Coordinates of C-alpha atoms in Angstrom, one line a residue:
X1053 CA 21.8 2.4 21.8
X1054 CA 22.4 6.2 21.6
X1055 CA 19.6 7.4 23.9
X1056 CA 19.7 11.0 22.6
X1057 CA 19.3 9.7 19.0
X1058 CA 16.5 7.3 20.1
X1059 CA 14.6 10.2 21.7
X1060 CA 14.9 12.4 18.7
X1061 CA 11.5 13.0 17.1
X1062 CA 10.9 11.7 13.6
X1063 CA 10.2 14.0 10.7
X1064 CA 6.5 13.1 10.9
X1065 CA 6.2 13.6 14.6
X1066 CA 2.8 15.1 15.3
X1067 CA 1.2 13.6 12.2
X1068 CA -1.7 11.2 13.0
X1069 CA -2.7 8.4 10.6
X1070 CA -5.8 6.3 10.7
X1071 CA -5.0 2.9 9.3
X1072 CA -7.8 0.7 7.8
X1073 CA -5.5 -1.7 6.0
X1074 CA -4.7 -5.4 6.0
X1075 CA -2.5 -7.9 4.1
X1076 CA 0.7 -6.3 2.8
X1077 CA 0.7 -3.2 0.7
X1078 CA -1.5 -1.0 2.9
X1079 CA 0.1 -2.0 6.2
X1080 CA 3.6 -1.5 4.7
X1081 CA 2.6 2.0 3.6
X1082 CA 1.5 2.9 7.1
X1083 CA 4.5 1.1 8.7
X1084 CA 6.7 3.5 6.7
X1085 CA 4.7 6.4 8.1
X1086 CA 5.3 5.0 11.6
X1087 CA 9.0 4.7 11.0
X1088 CA 9.1 8.4 10.1
X1089 CA 7.5 9.3 13.5
X1090 CA 3.8 9.5 12.6
X1091 CA 1.3 8.2 15.2
X1092 CA -0.5 5.4 13.3
X1093 CA -3.8 4.0 14.7
X1094 CA -4.5 0.7 13.1
X1095 CA -8.3 -0.1 13.1
X1096 CA -8.9 -3.9 13.1
X1097 CA -12.1 -5.9 13.2
X1098 CA -13.0 -7.4 16.6
X1099 CA -11.3 -10.7 15.7
X1100 CA -8.2 -8.8 14.7
X1101 CA -6.3 -8.6 11.4
X1102 CA -6.0 -12.2 10.2
X1103 CA -2.4 -11.7 9.4
X1104 CA -1.8 -11.8 13.2
X1105 CA -2.2 -15.6 12.9
X1106 CA 0.0 -16.0 9.9
X1107 CA 3.0 -18.3 10.4
X1108 CA 5.9 -18.3 11.0
X1109 CA 5.5 -17.2 14.7
X1110 CA 8.0 -16.3 17.3
X1111 CA 7.0 -16.2 20.9
X1112 CA 3.4 -16.8 19.7
X1113 CA 3.4 -13.8 17.4
X1114 CA 3.4 -13.7 13.6
X1115 CA 6.7 -12.3 12.3
X1116 CA 4.8 -11.2 9.1
X1117 CA 2.4 -9.1 11.2
X1118 CA 5.2 -7.7 13.3
X1119 CA 7.2 -6.6 10.2
X1120 CA 4.2 -4.9 8.6
X1121 CA 2.7 -3.3 11.7
X1122 CA 5.6 -2.3 14.0
X1123 CA 5.2 1.0 15.7
X1124 CA 1.5 1.3 15.4
X1125 CA -1.3 1.5 17.9
X1126 CA -4.3 -0.8 17.6
X1127 CA -8.1 -0.3 17.9
X1128 CA -10.7 -3.0 17.4
X1129 CA -14.0 -1.8 16.0
X1130 CA -17.0 -3.5 14.3
X1131 CA -17.7 -1.0 11.6
X1132 CA -21.1 -2.5 10.9
X1133 CA -22.2 -0.9 14.2
X1134 CA -23.3 2.8 14.1
X1135 CA -21.5 3.6 17.3
X1136 CA -18.2 2.3 15.8
X1137 CA -18.6 4.5 12.8
X1138 CA -19.4 7.5 15.1
X1139 CA -16.1 6.9 16.9
X1140 CA -14.3 6.8 13.6
X1141 CA -15.8 10.2 12.7
X1142 CA -14.5 11.6 15.9
X1143 CA -11.0 10.2 15.2
X1144 CA -11.1 11.5 11.6
X1145 CA -11.5 15.1 12.9
X1146 CA -8.2 14.7 14.7
X1147 CA -6.2 12.9 11.9
X1148 CA -4.1 14.1 9.1
X1149 CA -4.1 11.0 6.9
X1150 CA -6.5 8.0 6.4
X1151 CA -5.3 4.9 4.5
X1152 CA -7.6 2.1 3.5
X1153 CA -7.4 -1.0 1.2
X1154 CA -10.9 -2.3 1.1
X1155 CA -12.3 -3.4 -2.2
X1156 CA -13.7 -0.3 -4.0
X1157 CA -17.3 0.2 -2.9
X1158 CA -16.9 -1.1 0.7
X1159 CA -16.0 2.3 2.2
X1160 CA -19.2 3.8 0.7
X1161 CA -21.3 1.1 2.4
X1162 CA -19.5 1.7 5.7
X1163 CA -19.9 5.5 5.2
X1164 CA -16.1 6.2 5.6
X1165 CA -15.5 7.0 1.9
X1166 CA -13.5 10.1 0.9
X1167 CA -16.5 12.4 0.3
X1168 CA -18.0 11.5 3.7
X1169 CA -14.7 12.0 5.5
X1170 CA -13.7 15.2 3.8
X1171 CA -16.9 16.9 5.0
X1172 CA -15.6 16.2 8.5
X1173 CA -12.0 17.1 7.9
X1174 CA -11.3 19.0 4.6
X1175 CA -7.5 18.8 5.3
X1176 CA -7.3 15.0 5.4
X1177 CA -5.2 13.1 2.9
X1178 CA -7.2 10.0 2.1
X1179 CA -5.3 7.1 0.5
X1180 CA -7.1 4.2 -1.2
X1181 CA -5.0 1.1 -2.1
X1182 CA -6.5 -1.6 -4.3
X1183 CA -5.8 -4.1 -7.1
X1184 CA -6.9 -2.1 -10.1
X1185 CA -7.8 1.4 -8.9
X1186 CA -11.0 3.1 -7.8
X1187 CA -12.5 3.6 -11.3
X1188 CA -12.7 1.7 -14.6
X1189 CA -14.1 -1.7 -15.6
X1190 CA -11.9 -3.7 -13.2
X1191 CA -12.2 -1.5 -10.2
X1192 CA -14.4 -4.0 -8.3
X1193 CA -12.1 -6.9 -8.8
X1194 CA -9.9 -8.1 -6.0
X1195 CA -6.2 -7.9 -6.8
X1196 CA -3.1 -9.5 -5.5
X1197 CA 0.6 -9.1 -6.2
X1198 CA 0.9 -12.1 -8.6
X1199 CA -2.0 -10.9 -10.7
X1200 CA -0.5 -7.4 -11.0
X1201 CA 2.9 -8.9 -11.9
X1202 CA 1.3 -11.0 -14.6
X1203 CA -1.0 -8.4 -16.1
X1204 CA 1.5 -5.6 -16.1
X1205 CA 4.2 -7.6 -18.0
X1206 CA 6.6 -8.0 -15.1
X1207 CA 6.3 -11.7 -15.4
X1208 CA 6.9 -11.6 -19.2
X1209 CA 10.4 -10.4 -18.7
X1210 CA 11.3 -12.5 -15.6
X1211 CA 13.0 -15.9 -16.0
X1212 CA 15.0 -17.4 -18.8
X1213 CA 14.2 -17.5 -22.6
X1214 CA 11.8 -20.3 -23.5
X1215 CA 11.1 -21.0 -19.9
X1216 CA 7.8 -21.1 -18.0
X1217 CA 6.4 -17.8 -16.7
X1218 CA 8.1 -16.8 -13.4
X1219 CA 7.1 -14.1 -11.0
X1220 CA 9.7 -11.9 -9.3
X1221 CA 10.9 -13.5 -6.1
X1222 CA 9.8 -10.5 -3.9
X1223 CA 6.3 -9.0 -4.0
X1224 CA 7.2 -6.0 -6.2
X1225 CA 3.6 -4.9 -6.9
X1226 CA 2.7 -4.9 -3.2
X1227 CA 5.8 -3.2 -2.0
X1228 CA 5.9 -0.8 -5.0
X1229 CA 2.3 0.2 -4.4
X1230 CA 3.1 0.9 -0.7
X1231 CA 6.0 3.1 -1.8
X1232 CA 4.0 5.0 -4.5
X1233 CA 1.1 5.5 -2.0
X1234 CA 3.5 6.9 0.6
X1235 CA 5.1 9.2 -2.0
X1236 CA 1.7 10.5 -3.1
X1237 CA 0.3 11.0 0.4
X1238 CA 3.4 12.9 1.6
X1239 CA 3.2 15.2 -1.4
X1240 CA -0.5 15.7 -0.7
X1241 CA 0.2 16.3 3.0
X1242 CA 2.7 19.0 2.1
X1243 CA 0.1 20.5 -0.3
X1244 CA -2.6 20.5 2.5
X1245 CA -0.3 22.5 4.7
X1246 CA -0.3 25.2 2.1
X1247 CA -3.9 25.1 0.8
X1248 CA -5.9 23.7 3.7
X1249 CA -7.3 21.1 1.4
X1250 CA -6.5 17.4 1.4
X1251 CA -6.6 15.0 -1.6
X1252 CA -7.7 11.5 -2.5
X1253 CA -4.8 9.3 -3.5
X1254 CA -5.7 6.3 -5.7
X1255 CA -2.9 3.8 -5.6
X1256 CA -3.2 0.3 -7.2
X1257 CA -1.0 -2.8 -7.5
X1258 CA -1.5 -2.9 -11.2
X1259 CA -0.4 0.7 -11.8
X1260 CA 2.6 0.3 -9.6
X1261 CA 3.7 -2.9 -11.4
X1262 CA 3.2 -1.0 -14.7
X1263 CA 5.4 1.8 -13.4
X1264 CA 8.2 -0.7 -12.6
X1265 CA 8.0 -1.8 -16.3
X1266 CA 9.0 1.6 -17.6
X1267 CA 12.3 0.4 -19.1
X1268 CA 10.7 -2.5 -20.9
X1269 CA 7.8 -0.5 -22.1
X1270 CA 10.3 2.0 -23.6
X1271 CA 11.8 -0.9 -25.5
X1272 CA 8.5 -1.9 -26.8
X1273 CA 7.5 1.6 -28.0
X1274 CA 10.9 2.0 -29.6
X1275 CA 11.1 -1.3 -31.5
X1276 CA 7.5 -2.5 -31.7
X1277 CA 8.6 -5.9 -30.3
X1278 CA 7.5 -7.2 -26.9
X1279 CA 10.5 -7.6 -24.6
X1280 CA 11.4 -11.1 -23.5
X1281 CA 13.1 -12.7 -20.5
X1282 CA 16.9 -12.7 -20.5
X1283 CA 17.7 -14.5 -17.3
X1284 CA 20.2 -12.3 -15.5
X1285 CA 21.5 -10.7 -18.7
X1286 CA 20.9 -7.2 -20.0
X1287 CA 20.3 -6.0 -23.6
X1288 CA 22.3 -2.8 -23.1
X1289 CA 25.4 -4.1 -21.4
X1290 CA 27.7 -7.1 -21.5
X1291 CA 28.9 -8.7 -19.4
X1292 CA 26.0 -8.1 -17.1
X1293 CA 24.7 -11.3 -15.5
X1294 CA 25.1 -13.5 -12.5
X1295 CA 28.3 -15.6 -12.8
X1296 CA 29.8 -18.3 -10.7
X1297 CA 32.8 -16.7 -9.0

């Protein structure tokens, strides 16, 4: 290891992130922030993030949890207790970014919603990650990667013609949402340095999967015909598919 390189601060050195996320998309977003040098404080319930117990395990630790939460600090709090919420408010005043992926409505009950937090720290960039966004008729619904893939049309163009519906082999909605959330929060953070005002970033799995469908949606708007699965082929180029070689 090059010690001088290892000691070099990341581009987000000095940025503090308060992380109220679990599962995949939220933790991956804050993992990316930690990779760039931010100080990420992961707030877990007293029993810990349940992904800590998810197999496979190595040396007693979940490899999933390790991948999604490397480089973070951890703080266990019962947010149903007023003293825990009071501690969060103290931390918020010292943070630049807050990321949460509770179901819409939960943060309001816990009194850690954006409007409450911005009164403490107007510069904070507040990121909400959910299945279907913070507003609209489906906002209260839980959402998972498979649902977003199906409803966005990603599954409709995956697989082979006349085959059964197939999801993408990797969680494109989860990872895509983490990337879009990170992109949005970094832009908002830059803006906050200029204006002194933070923003509320609303990132959803469904929106992210729709964004990944930009090529196929363009085909639909151009032809009026819904795109169909092509296996590993491509409508624009040939040969363009996986071949035995």
